[in-house]
Coordinates of C-alpha atoms in Angstrom, one line a residue:
M1 CA -85.7 -75.6 2.0
I2 CA -85.0 -75.3 -1.8
K3 CA -85.1 -71.5 -1.6
H4 CA -82.6 -71.7 1.3
I5 CA -80.2 -74.0 -0.6
L6 CA -80.5 -71.7 -3.7
F7 CA -79.7 -68.7 -1.6
R8 CA -76.6 -70.3 -0.1
A9 CA -75.4 -71.3 -3.5
A10 CA -75.8 -67.8 -4.8
V11 CA -73.8 -66.4 -1.9
A12 CA -71.1 -69.0 -2.5
L13 CA -70.9 -68.1 -6.2
A14 CA -70.7 -64.4 -5.4
V15 CA -67.9 -64.9 -2.9
T16 CA -66.0 -67.1 -5.4
T17 CA -66.3 -64.6 -8.3
T18 CA -65.6 -61.5 -6.3
A19 CA -62.8 -62.7 -3.9
P20 CA -59.9 -62.5 -6.4
W21 CA -60.8 -59.0 -7.4
S22 CA -61.1 -57.9 -3.7
I23 CA -57.7 -59.5 -2.9
A24 CA -56.1 -57.9 -5.9
T25 CA -57.3 -54.4 -5.1
A26 CA -56.3 -54.7 -1.5
A27 CA -52.9 -56.3 -2.2
E28 CA -49.9 -54.9 -0.3
V29 CA -47.7 -53.1 -2.8
K30 CA -44.1 -54.4 -2.5
N31 CA -42.8 -54.1 -6.0
I32 CA -40.9 -51.0 -7.0
V33 CA -39.9 -50.4 -10.6
I34 CA -37.5 -47.5 -11.3
V35 CA -36.9 -45.8 -14.6
H36 CA -33.8 -43.7 -14.9
G37 CA -33.5 -40.5 -16.9
A38 CA -31.2 -39.6 -19.8
F39 CA -27.5 -39.6 -19.5
A40 CA -27.1 -41.3 -16.1
D41 CA -28.1 -45.0 -16.0
G42 CA -29.8 -47.0 -13.3
S43 CA -26.7 -47.7 -11.2
G44 CA -27.0 -44.4 -9.5
W45 CA -30.1 -45.7 -7.8
R46 CA -28.1 -48.3 -5.7
A47 CA -28.4 -46.4 -2.4
V48 CA -32.2 -45.9 -2.8
S49 CA -32.6 -49.6 -3.8
N50 CA -30.6 -50.7 -0.8
I51 CA -32.9 -48.7 1.6
L52 CA -36.1 -50.1 0.0
A53 CA -34.8 -53.6 0.0
K54 CA -33.9 -53.4 3.7
D55 CA -37.5 -52.3 4.3
G56 CA -38.9 -55.3 2.5
Y57 CA -39.5 -54.1 -1.0
K58 CA -38.5 -55.8 -4.2
V59 CA -36.8 -53.3 -6.4
T60 CA -36.2 -53.6 -10.2
I61 CA -34.4 -50.9 -12.2
V62 CA -35.2 -50.6 -15.9
Q63 CA -32.1 -50.0 -18.1
E64 CA -33.9 -48.5 -21.0
P65 CA -32.0 -48.1 -24.3
L66 CA -32.7 -44.3 -24.8
T67 CA -33.2 -44.9 -28.5
S68 CA -36.8 -43.7 -28.6
L69 CA -39.7 -43.0 -26.3
A70 CA -41.5 -46.1 -27.7
D71 CA -38.5 -48.3 -27.1
D72 CA -38.1 -47.0 -23.5
V73 CA -41.8 -47.5 -22.8
A74 CA -41.5 -51.1 -24.2
A75 CA -38.5 -51.8 -22.0
T76 CA -40.4 -50.6 -18.9
K77 CA -43.5 -52.7 -19.7
R78 CA -41.2 -55.7 -20.2
V79 CA -40.0 -55.3 -16.6
L80 CA -43.5 -54.6 -15.3
D81 CA -44.7 -57.9 -16.9
L82 CA -42.3 -59.8 -14.7
Q83 CA -43.6 -58.4 -11.4
D84 CA -45.6 -60.7 -9.2
G85 CA -48.2 -58.1 -8.2
P86 CA -49.0 -54.4 -8.2
S87 CA -46.1 -52.0 -8.5
V88 CA -45.1 -48.5 -7.8
L89 CA -43.5 -47.0 -11.0
V90 CA -40.8 -44.4 -10.4
G91 CA -39.3 -42.1 -13.0
H92 CA -36.4 -39.6 -12.8
S93 CA -36.1 -36.7 -15.3
Y94 CA -36.8 -38.0 -18.8
G95 CA -38.0 -41.2 -17.0
G96 CA -41.1 -39.2 -16.2
M97 CA -42.0 -39.2 -19.8
V98 CA -41.6 -43.0 -19.9
I99 CA -43.7 -43.8 -16.8
S100 CA -46.5 -41.5 -17.8
D101 CA -47.1 -43.9 -20.7
A102 CA -46.0 -47.2 -19.2
G103 CA -47.9 -46.4 -16.1
N104 CA -51.1 -47.2 -17.9
A105 CA -50.3 -50.9 -17.4
D106 CA -52.9 -52.6 -15.3
N107 CA -50.4 -53.7 -12.6
V108 CA -49.1 -50.1 -11.9
A109 CA -50.7 -48.9 -8.6
S110 CA -49.1 -45.4 -8.4
L111 CA -46.5 -43.2 -10.0
V112 CA -43.6 -41.3 -8.4
Y113 CA -41.9 -38.5 -10.3
V114 CA -38.4 -37.6 -9.0
A115 CA -37.2 -34.3 -10.4
A116 CA -39.0 -35.5 -13.5
F117 CA -41.1 -34.4 -16.4
E118 CA -44.9 -35.0 -16.0
P119 CA -46.2 -34.5 -19.6
D120 CA -49.8 -34.1 -20.7
K121 CA -50.9 -35.6 -24.0
G122 CA -49.2 -34.0 -27.0
E123 CA -46.2 -32.5 -25.0
S124 CA -42.6 -33.4 -25.6
L125 CA -39.7 -33.1 -23.3
A126 CA -38.3 -30.4 -25.5
T127 CA -41.4 -28.3 -25.4
L128 CA -41.8 -28.6 -21.7
A129 CA -38.2 -27.7 -21.0
Q130 CA -38.4 -24.7 -23.3
S131 CA -41.6 -23.5 -21.6
K132 CA -39.7 -22.8 -18.4
P133 CA -36.0 -23.0 -19.1
V134 CA -33.3 -23.2 -16.5
E135 CA -32.1 -19.7 -15.8
N136 CA -28.6 -18.9 -17.0
M137 CA -28.1 -22.5 -18.2
R138 CA -25.0 -23.0 -20.3
K139 CA -26.1 -23.3 -24.0
D140 CA -23.4 -25.8 -24.8
S141 CA -24.0 -28.1 -21.8
I142 CA -25.7 -30.6 -24.1
R143 CA -23.9 -31.7 -27.2
A144 CA -24.7 -33.9 -30.2
T145 CA -22.8 -36.7 -31.9
A146 CA -22.7 -37.0 -35.7
D147 CA -25.3 -39.7 -35.7
G148 CA -27.9 -37.8 -33.7
F149 CA -27.3 -38.8 -30.1
L150 CA -27.0 -36.3 -27.2
Y151 CA -24.7 -36.2 -24.3
L152 CA -23.7 -33.9 -21.5
D153 CA -20.5 -31.9 -21.9
P154 CA -18.3 -33.5 -19.2
A155 CA -17.2 -30.1 -18.0
A156 CA -20.8 -29.1 -17.3
V157 CA -21.9 -32.2 -15.4
H158 CA -21.0 -31.0 -11.9
E159 CA -22.6 -27.6 -12.3
A160 CA -25.7 -28.6 -14.3
F161 CA -26.4 -32.1 -13.2
A162 CA -24.8 -33.1 -9.9
A163 CA -23.7 -29.9 -8.0
D164 CA -24.3 -31.5 -4.5
L165 CA -22.1 -34.6 -5.2
P166 CA -18.3 -34.6 -4.8
Q167 CA -16.4 -33.6 -7.9
A168 CA -15.1 -37.2 -8.3
E169 CA -18.6 -38.6 -8.5
A170 CA -19.7 -36.0 -11.0
D171 CA -16.7 -36.8 -13.1
F172 CA -17.6 -40.5 -13.0
I173 CA -21.1 -39.7 -14.2
A174 CA -19.6 -37.7 -17.0
R175 CA -17.4 -40.7 -18.1
S176 CA -20.1 -43.3 -17.7
Q177 CA -23.1 -41.5 -19.1
V178 CA -25.5 -43.1 -21.6
F179 CA -26.1 -41.1 -24.8
A180 CA -29.7 -40.5 -25.7
S181 CA -31.2 -40.3 -29.2
Q182 CA -32.5 -36.9 -30.1
K183 CA -35.8 -38.6 -30.9
V184 CA -36.5 -39.1 -27.2
F185 CA -36.6 -35.4 -26.6
G186 CA -38.9 -34.5 -29.4
T187 CA -41.5 -37.3 -29.3
E188 CA -45.0 -36.2 -28.1
A189 CA -46.5 -38.0 -25.1
G190 CA -49.7 -40.0 -25.3
E191 CA -52.5 -40.1 -22.7
P192 CA -50.7 -39.9 -19.3
A193 CA -51.3 -42.4 -16.5
W194 CA -51.4 -39.7 -13.9
K195 CA -54.9 -38.7 -15.1
K196 CA -56.3 -41.9 -13.7
K197 CA -53.8 -43.1 -11.1
P198 CA -52.4 -41.5 -7.9
S199 CA -49.1 -39.8 -8.3
F200 CA -46.4 -38.3 -6.1
A201 CA -43.7 -35.8 -7.1
L202 CA -40.4 -34.7 -5.6
V203 CA -39.2 -31.2 -6.6
A204 CA -35.4 -30.8 -6.4
T205 CA -35.2 -27.1 -5.5
E206 CA -31.5 -26.7 -6.6
D207 CA -32.1 -28.5 -9.9
R208 CA -30.0 -27.0 -12.8
S209 CA -31.2 -29.4 -15.4
I210 CA -35.0 -28.9 -15.0
N211 CA -36.3 -25.6 -13.7
P212 CA -37.8 -26.3 -10.3
E213 CA -40.7 -24.0 -11.1
L214 CA -41.5 -26.3 -14.1
E215 CA -41.4 -29.3 -11.8
R216 CA -43.8 -27.6 -9.4
S217 CA -46.2 -26.6 -12.1
M218 CA -46.3 -30.0 -13.8
A219 CA -46.9 -31.7 -10.4
K220 CA -49.7 -29.2 -9.5
R221 CA -51.4 -29.8 -12.9
A222 CA -51.2 -33.6 -12.4
G223 CA -52.6 -33.4 -8.9
S224 CA -49.4 -35.1 -7.6
K225 CA -48.8 -35.1 -3.8
T226 CA -45.6 -33.0 -3.8
Y227 CA -42.6 -32.7 -1.6
E228 CA -39.6 -30.4 -2.0
V229 CA -36.0 -31.3 -1.2
K230 CA -33.0 -29.0 -1.4
A231 CA -30.9 -31.0 -3.9
S232 CA -29.5 -31.1 -7.4
H233 CA -31.0 -33.0 -10.3
V234 CA -29.5 -36.3 -9.1
V235 CA -31.4 -36.0 -5.8
F236 CA -31.7 -39.8 -5.7
M237 CA -27.9 -40.0 -5.3
S238 CA -27.4 -37.0 -2.9
K239 CA -30.6 -37.5 -0.8
P240 CA -31.4 -41.2 -1.1
N241 CA -33.2 -41.4 2.2
E242 CA -35.7 -38.7 1.3
V243 CA -36.3 -40.3 -2.1
A244 CA -36.8 -43.8 -0.6
K245 CA -39.2 -42.3 2.0
L246 CA -41.4 -40.8 -0.7
I247 CA -41.5 -44.1 -2.7
E248 CA -42.4 -46.0 0.4
E249 CA -45.2 -43.5 1.1
A250 CA -46.6 -44.1 -2.4
A251 CA -46.4 -47.9 -1.9
K252 CA -48.2 -47.7 1.5
A253 CA -50.9 -45.3 0.1
A254 CA -51.6 -47.8 -2.8
S255 CA -51.9 -50.7 -0.3
K256 CA -54.8 -49.1 1.6

């Protein structure tokens, strides 16, 4: 009788101590945190956010300051800390640099790179971009201010950044762009989260800001499940349904 009681007590203790972990690992992923790239801010993600929200996801968009990689990672972690469960972390363009670091947070279930950089340790955005430059890219499409911030030449935005958007939308992006410190392009990445967490990648095949071949090679190296969409660099604006579908796939895969 005593042995039987002790056995039942041991089983109860095991269930009590392991249940929270089991529930946490099997939790349905409903939080989506999106990190925008340089120049265009998070407002361009409105259509994607609306689709995800309609499908039952809670979407938060990080408006990082673009003052340094460390500042932008901190801004992302600040938002991640507010989530009520595991999250899918999404990054566009330079945002890929940010999520590769911030994605090491315990509550990040998976990563989604949308026409984004997927750096390995020691790589910077500048070195990656220079390794496979965009063919025939205008040399003066990115300009610098006197105090060391970079911006897109408004005349180059439609061609280099948003070729599949109407001219009026490209013009608005040019007028509302967020300037980025030169430091964000030269800072070397730390140990990337994609080495230990599942990742997904979307290659924009008509991208004129990042060479699509570079997007493919980075995704292959990271082991990211990869899809290709015929779109410009702002694929999240021109093809929001395709982008939302990929994010939902990442969330469902992390929930299994």
